[in-house]
Amino acid sequence: MTKKIGFLGLGHMGAPMAANLVRAGYDVLAFDPVPAAQEQARAEGASVVVTAAEAAVDRDVVITMLPNGKLVLDVYAELLPAAAPGTLFIDCSTIDVADAKAAAAQAVAAGHRPLDAPVSGGVAGATAGTLTFMVGGAAADFADVSDVLGVMGGKVVHCGDAGVGQAAKICNNMLLGISMIGLSEALVLGEQLGLSHQSFFDVVSTASGQSWALTSYCPVPGPVPASPANNDYQPGFATALMSKDLTLAANALRANGIDGQLGALAAAIYERFNQTDAGRDFSAIITDIRDRSGEGSE
């Protein structure tokens, strides 16, 4: 592989993404402030640098996977001056559309080529290299890095101009959050009516109520063995992240005058759940619904 890559942000998602690039033969310079993340990256074959700016020096592509938009903008302030003109910056973080557009504008002003490319698929998808990338930015720049993104993802979609990748991500996750709440309410209702989880699954998975949340991520143990419900809701996608994404979606609904009642309600439900269960998988919302059921009844 000829492309030299800088990778910043080696958390639960970033670490396996960077490792897949190394395994594919790319020259990867990695940075993360956490010593354990640095050691893991070295063990996977990446070269680890001690400052963020170093990860952008003499690189063809710089990838960031960071927790929020402010951090992306702060890190870009260090990276952009250090990179050679024309470096392609790919931000895979999930951030506000306005922050994504601001980061892209800063990159262009510094003489670089930006793409926003948030992902869907969770830790399992990052590890397997089967993520879905939702990409915003110039079509020519997208074409230049389709090979890089293809190493980390099973599906790579060019969604439009700068910021539109983030728009696709928050729309997708708003729908997922709403779906998981609705599915969980239906499962808890079924429990109270005497319907077993397996019978519920067998009917609904092939009926009009079918959804990805049910068939791939069923929030009760048994029907889908790979779902987090079978592992005490250890996160593939943590509640804290779902709450963050739904907050971004709710903010976008308000900013654009959308009558998004379910999106706003889902954001409020996960915000409350996040106060006590941030580290559990977002599908554990069913436990909260179950615990709250019957409150205020006779």
Tab-separated table of C-alpha atoms in Angstrom:
chain	number	residue	atom	x	y	z
A	1	MET	CA	0.000	0.000	0.000
A	2	THR	CA	1.370	3.425	-0.913
A	3	LYS	CA	-0.719	5.690	1.311
A	4	LYS	CA	0.805	6.799	4.603
A	5	ILE	CA	-1.822	7.263	7.280
A	6	GLY	CA	-2.011	9.169	10.550
A	7	PHE	CA	-4.629	7.900	12.995
A	8	LEU	CA	-5.729	9.811	16.105
A	9	GLY	CA	-8.100	8.350	18.690
A	10	LEU	CA	-7.452	4.740	19.662
A	11	GLY	CA	-10.510	3.993	21.788
A	12	HIS	CA	-12.953	1.107	21.461
A	13	MET	CA	-13.675	2.008	17.837
A	14	GLY	CA	-10.441	3.640	16.713
A	15	ALA	CA	-8.078	0.917	17.920
A	16	PRO	CA	-9.514	-1.909	15.779
A	17	MET	CA	-9.946	0.434	12.810
A	18	ALA	CA	-6.258	1.380	12.951
A	19	ALA	CA	-5.297	-2.272	13.444
A	20	ASN	CA	-7.166	-3.251	10.274
A	21	LEU	CA	-5.227	-0.628	8.324
A	22	VAL	CA	-1.946	-2.014	9.640
A	23	ARG	CA	-2.958	-5.562	8.734
A	24	ALA	CA	-3.812	-4.368	5.227
A	25	GLY	CA	-0.253	-3.129	4.822
A	26	TYR	CA	-0.640	0.602	5.389
A	27	ASP	CA	2.067	2.626	7.143
A	28	VAL	CA	0.186	3.938	10.207
A	29	LEU	CA	1.376	6.613	12.637
A	30	ALA	CA	-0.950	6.485	15.639
A	31	PHE	CA	-1.632	8.882	18.506
A	32	ASP	CA	-3.710	8.667	21.651
A	33	PRO	CA	-3.002	10.303	25.027
A	34	VAL	CA	-3.850	7.115	26.950
A	35	PRO	CA	-0.782	4.899	27.594
A	36	ALA	CA	-2.766	1.648	27.395
A	37	ALA	CA	-4.094	2.639	23.973
A	38	GLN	CA	-0.564	3.433	22.831
A	39	GLU	CA	0.674	0.025	23.919
A	40	GLN	CA	-2.161	-1.738	22.154
A	41	ALA	CA	-1.428	0.156	18.937
A	42	ARG	CA	2.251	-0.827	19.126
A	43	ALA	CA	1.258	-4.444	19.681
A	44	GLU	CA	-0.877	-4.275	16.528
A	45	GLY	CA	2.081	-2.983	14.503
A	46	ALA	CA	1.421	0.765	14.333
A	47	SER	CA	4.132	3.339	14.972
A	48	VAL	CA	3.096	5.476	17.955
A	49	VAL	CA	3.999	9.172	18.199
A	50	VAL	CA	3.999	11.328	21.318
A	51	THR	CA	2.059	14.381	20.066
A	52	ALA	CA	-1.029	14.788	17.936
A	53	ALA	CA	0.773	17.003	15.415
A	54	GLU	CA	3.372	14.324	14.710
A	55	ALA	CA	0.654	12.008	13.433
A	56	ALA	CA	-0.027	14.457	10.585
A	57	VAL	CA	3.576	14.935	9.404
A	58	ASP	CA	4.375	13.433	6.000
A	59	ARG	CA	1.032	11.613	5.793
A	60	ASP	CA	-1.213	11.214	2.769
A	61	VAL	CA	-4.310	10.687	4.917
A	62	VAL	CA	-5.076	11.707	8.521
A	63	ILE	CA	-7.980	9.959	10.259
A	64	THR	CA	-9.547	11.153	13.508
A	65	MET	CA	-11.949	9.185	15.726
A	66	LEU	CA	-12.697	11.480	18.677
A	67	PRO	CA	-15.453	11.910	21.289
A	68	ASN	CA	-16.937	15.288	20.338
A	69	GLY	CA	-16.876	18.230	17.980
A	70	LYS	CA	-14.953	20.589	20.247
A	71	LEU	CA	-12.120	18.099	20.504
A	72	VAL	CA	-12.102	17.611	16.721
A	73	LEU	CA	-11.791	21.361	16.178
A	74	ASP	CA	-9.102	21.671	18.866
A	75	VAL	CA	-7.078	18.793	17.406
A	76	TYR	CA	-7.438	20.154	13.878
A	77	ALA	CA	-5.836	23.380	15.103
A	78	GLU	CA	-2.721	21.282	15.863
A	79	LEU	CA	-2.876	18.965	12.874
A	80	LEU	CA	-3.583	21.286	9.957
A	81	PRO	CA	-0.379	23.380	10.211
A	82	ALA	CA	1.730	20.223	10.594
A	83	ALA	CA	0.417	18.453	7.497
A	84	ALA	CA	1.744	18.799	3.979
A	85	PRO	CA	-0.493	20.780	1.580
A	86	GLY	CA	-3.253	18.663	0.076
A	87	THR	CA	-3.393	16.113	2.891
A	88	LEU	CA	-6.709	14.325	3.004
A	89	PHE	CA	-8.348	14.622	6.451
A	90	ILE	CA	-11.054	12.091	7.325
A	91	ASP	CA	-12.996	12.665	10.530
A	92	CYS	CA	-14.806	9.488	11.596
A	93	SER	CA	-16.109	10.982	14.843
A	94	THR	CA	-19.841	11.481	15.336
A	95	ILE	CA	-20.291	15.215	15.871
A	96	ASP	CA	-22.715	18.038	15.208
A	97	VAL	CA	-23.222	18.881	11.541
A	98	ALA	CA	-22.192	22.483	12.223
A	99	ASP	CA	-18.929	21.318	13.814
A	100	ALA	CA	-18.264	19.015	10.854
A	101	LYS	CA	-18.752	21.904	8.443
A	102	ALA	CA	-16.512	24.132	10.574
A	103	ALA	CA	-13.759	21.503	10.626
A	104	ALA	CA	-14.037	21.114	6.850
A	105	ALA	CA	-13.819	24.874	6.334
A	106	GLN	CA	-10.705	25.050	8.511
A	107	ALA	CA	-9.087	22.237	6.560
A	108	VAL	CA	-9.844	23.852	3.212
A	109	ALA	CA	-8.511	27.210	4.427
A	110	ALA	CA	-5.269	25.459	5.419
A	111	GLY	CA	-4.922	23.922	1.971
A	112	HIS	CA	-6.162	20.426	2.761
A	113	ARG	CA	-8.999	18.137	1.607
A	114	PRO	CA	-11.628	17.226	4.251
A	115	LEU	CA	-14.160	14.436	4.513
A	116	ASP	CA	-16.569	13.717	7.356
A	117	ALA	CA	-17.042	9.953	7.573
A	118	PRO	CA	-18.908	8.787	10.677
A	119	VAL	CA	-19.528	5.073	11.006
A	120	SER	CA	-22.185	2.587	12.022
A	121	GLY	CA	-21.585	-0.963	13.180
A	122	GLY	CA	-20.193	-0.671	16.693
A	123	VAL	CA	-17.101	-2.311	18.118
A	124	ALA	CA	-17.918	-5.620	16.442
A	125	GLY	CA	-18.033	-3.944	13.045
A	126	ALA	CA	-14.835	-2.014	13.717
A	127	THR	CA	-13.057	-5.234	14.666
A	128	ALA	CA	-14.376	-7.210	11.701
A	129	GLY	CA	-13.820	-4.391	9.213
A	130	THR	CA	-17.503	-4.336	8.296
A	131	LEU	CA	-18.442	-0.788	9.328
A	132	THR	CA	-20.754	1.362	7.249
A	133	PHE	CA	-19.140	4.706	6.388
A	134	MET	CA	-21.370	7.705	5.667
A	135	VAL	CA	-19.158	10.221	3.886
A	136	GLY	CA	-19.559	13.926	3.233
A	137	GLY	CA	-17.196	15.974	1.062
A	138	ALA	CA	-15.949	16.335	-2.492
A	139	ALA	CA	-16.579	13.355	-4.763
A	140	ALA	CA	-12.983	13.367	-6.034
A	141	ASP	CA	-11.614	13.222	-2.492
A	142	PHE	CA	-14.004	10.408	-1.647
A	143	ALA	CA	-12.764	8.453	-4.663
A	144	ASP	CA	-9.151	8.952	-3.571
A	145	VAL	CA	-9.686	7.182	-0.234
A	146	SER	CA	-12.268	4.558	-1.114
A	147	ASP	CA	-9.541	1.925	-0.766
A	148	VAL	CA	-8.636	3.088	2.750
A	149	LEU	CA	-12.245	3.200	3.898
A	150	GLY	CA	-12.911	-0.156	2.278
A	151	VAL	CA	-10.327	-1.796	4.533
A	152	MET	CA	-12.264	-0.656	7.601
A	153	GLY	CA	-15.793	-0.942	6.241
A	154	GLY	CA	-18.088	-3.311	4.444
A	155	LYS	CA	-20.118	-0.474	2.937
A	156	VAL	CA	-18.906	3.017	2.050
A	157	VAL	CA	-21.490	5.565	0.887
A	158	HIS	CA	-20.826	9.057	-0.437
A	159	CYS	CA	-23.776	10.993	0.979
A	160	GLY	CA	-23.050	14.504	-0.326
A	161	ASP	CA	-21.124	17.629	0.539
A	162	ALA	CA	-19.303	18.480	3.773
A	163	GLY	CA	-21.406	17.688	6.842
A	164	VAL	CA	-23.852	15.418	5.038
A	165	GLY	CA	-22.098	12.292	6.307
A	166	GLN	CA	-22.840	13.480	9.831
A	167	ALA	CA	-26.431	14.181	8.822
A	168	ALA	CA	-26.807	10.579	7.653
A	169	LYS	CA	-25.331	9.285	10.907
A	170	ILE	CA	-27.591	11.215	13.256
A	171	CYS	CA	-30.675	10.359	11.172
A	172	ASN	CA	-29.754	6.665	11.287
A	173	ASN	CA	-29.095	6.650	15.015
A	174	MET	CA	-32.226	8.632	15.800
A	175	LEU	CA	-34.214	5.923	14.024
A	176	LEU	CA	-32.253	3.181	15.805
A	177	GLY	CA	-32.866	4.733	19.229
A	178	ILE	CA	-36.579	5.100	18.533
A	179	SER	CA	-36.715	1.515	17.224
A	180	MET	CA	-34.982	0.074	20.285
A	181	ILE	CA	-37.336	1.869	22.668
A	182	GLY	CA	-40.400	0.706	20.732
A	183	LEU	CA	-39.109	-2.854	20.520
A	184	SER	CA	-38.326	-2.899	24.237
A	185	GLU	CA	-41.772	-1.616	25.150
A	186	ALA	CA	-43.356	-4.298	22.959
A	187	LEU	CA	-41.219	-7.032	24.534
A	188	VAL	CA	-42.100	-5.931	28.070
A	189	LEU	CA	-45.778	-5.781	27.141
A	190	GLY	CA	-45.487	-9.284	25.685
A	191	GLU	CA	-43.922	-10.516	28.925
A	192	GLN	CA	-46.852	-9.210	30.919
A	193	LEU	CA	-49.298	-10.827	28.500
A	194	GLY	CA	-47.626	-14.218	28.756
A	195	LEU	CA	-45.721	-14.158	25.444
A	196	SER	CA	-42.278	-15.770	25.605
A	197	HIS	CA	-39.287	-13.948	24.160
A	198	GLN	CA	-38.688	-16.705	21.634
A	199	SER	CA	-42.301	-16.710	20.458
A	200	PHE	CA	-42.220	-12.921	20.168
A	201	PHE	CA	-39.048	-13.190	18.073
A	202	ASP	CA	-40.362	-15.998	15.878
A	203	VAL	CA	-43.475	-14.000	15.007
A	204	VAL	CA	-42.187	-10.434	14.770
A	205	SER	CA	-38.916	-11.228	12.990
A	206	THR	CA	-40.927	-12.284	9.930
A	207	ALA	CA	-43.894	-9.944	10.390
A	208	SER	CA	-44.522	-6.243	9.821
A	209	GLY	CA	-42.830	-5.260	13.094
A	210	GLN	CA	-39.466	-6.667	11.981
A	211	SER	CA	-36.419	-4.413	12.509
A	212	TRP	CA	-32.626	-4.549	12.692
A	213	ALA	CA	-32.946	-3.851	16.430
A	214	LEU	CA	-34.821	-7.149	16.778
A	215	THR	CA	-33.092	-9.466	14.310
A	216	SER	CA	-29.482	-8.329	14.910
A	217	TYR	CA	-29.548	-6.765	18.375
A	218	CYS	CA	-32.456	-8.328	20.246
A	219	PRO	CA	-32.459	-6.758	23.740
A	220	VAL	CA	-33.321	-9.981	25.607
A	221	PRO	CA	-31.119	-13.079	25.973
A	222	GLY	CA	-31.702	-16.053	23.746
A	223	PRO	CA	-33.139	-15.312	20.310
A	224	VAL	CA	-30.006	-13.595	18.922
A	225	PRO	CA	-26.961	-15.194	20.611
A	226	ALA	CA	-24.540	-12.453	19.487
A	227	SER	CA	-26.548	-9.598	21.003
A	228	PRO	CA	-25.206	-7.813	24.124
A	229	ALA	CA	-28.218	-9.020	26.104
A	230	ASN	CA	-26.473	-12.407	26.275
A	231	ASN	CA	-23.425	-10.808	27.914
A	232	ASP	CA	-25.074	-8.732	30.653
A	233	TYR	CA	-25.362	-5.812	28.222
A	234	GLN	CA	-21.631	-5.275	27.848
A	235	PRO	CA	-21.529	-2.557	25.224
A	236	GLY	CA	-21.141	-2.911	21.558
A	237	PHE	CA	-22.648	0.588	21.460
A	238	ALA	CA	-22.787	2.203	24.877
A	239	THR	CA	-25.754	4.120	26.259
A	240	ALA	CA	-23.526	7.196	26.615
A	241	LEU	CA	-22.886	7.191	22.878
A	242	MET	CA	-26.537	6.673	21.985
A	243	SER	CA	-27.497	9.508	24.324
A	244	LYS	CA	-24.901	11.745	22.675
A	245	ASP	CA	-26.128	10.924	19.168
A	246	LEU	CA	-29.781	11.402	20.066
A	247	THR	CA	-28.950	14.768	21.604
A	248	LEU	CA	-27.280	15.770	18.331
A	249	ALA	CA	-30.378	14.617	16.459
A	250	ALA	CA	-32.733	16.470	18.805
A	251	ASN	CA	-30.680	19.654	18.417
A	252	ALA	CA	-30.839	19.289	14.633
A	253	LEU	CA	-34.604	18.747	14.756
A	254	ARG	CA	-35.055	21.978	16.704
A	255	ALA	CA	-32.588	23.948	14.592
A	256	ASN	CA	-34.358	22.967	11.392
A	257	GLY	CA	-37.929	23.360	12.606
A	258	ILE	CA	-38.799	19.661	12.315
A	259	ASP	CA	-41.786	18.365	14.283
A	260	GLY	CA	-39.734	15.421	15.542
A	261	GLN	CA	-41.654	14.373	18.621
A	262	LEU	CA	-40.376	10.791	18.743
A	263	GLY	CA	-36.776	11.867	18.183
A	264	ALA	CA	-36.980	14.403	20.999
A	265	LEU	CA	-38.660	11.888	23.321
A	266	ALA	CA	-36.064	9.214	22.545
A	267	ALA	CA	-33.310	11.710	23.376
A	268	ALA	CA	-34.971	12.481	26.724
A	269	ILE	CA	-35.425	8.778	27.562
A	270	TYR	CA	-31.789	7.942	26.852
A	271	GLU	CA	-30.564	11.066	28.635
A	272	ARG	CA	-32.312	9.848	31.784
A	273	PHE	CA	-31.029	6.283	31.358
A	274	ASN	CA	-27.527	7.596	30.741
A	275	GLN	CA	-27.413	9.128	34.210
A	276	THR	CA	-27.209	5.670	35.788
A	277	ASP	CA	-26.250	3.264	32.988
A	278	ALA	CA	-23.850	5.118	30.700
A	279	GLY	CA	-21.489	2.163	30.423
A	280	ARG	CA	-24.074	-0.456	29.493
A	281	ASP	CA	-25.151	-1.238	25.963
A	282	PHE	CA	-27.957	0.987	24.722
A	283	SER	CA	-30.187	-2.089	24.318
A	284	ALA	CA	-30.282	-2.308	28.119
A	285	ILE	CA	-32.987	0.362	27.918
A	286	ILE	CA	-35.384	-2.591	28.156
A	287	THR	CA	-34.311	-3.093	31.779
A	288	ASP	CA	-35.251	0.495	32.568
A	289	ILE	CA	-38.629	0.114	30.874
A	290	ARG	CA	-39.226	-3.138	32.752
A	291	ASP	CA	-38.237	-1.573	36.092
A	292	ARG	CA	-40.482	1.431	35.531
A	293	SER	CA	-43.473	-0.569	34.342
A	294	GLY	CA	-46.319	-0.551	36.836
A	295	GLU	CA	-45.204	2.681	38.533
A	296	GLY	CA	-48.246	4.674	39.467
A	297	SER	CA	-50.657	1.789	38.813
A	298	GLU	CA	-53.202	0.548	41.326
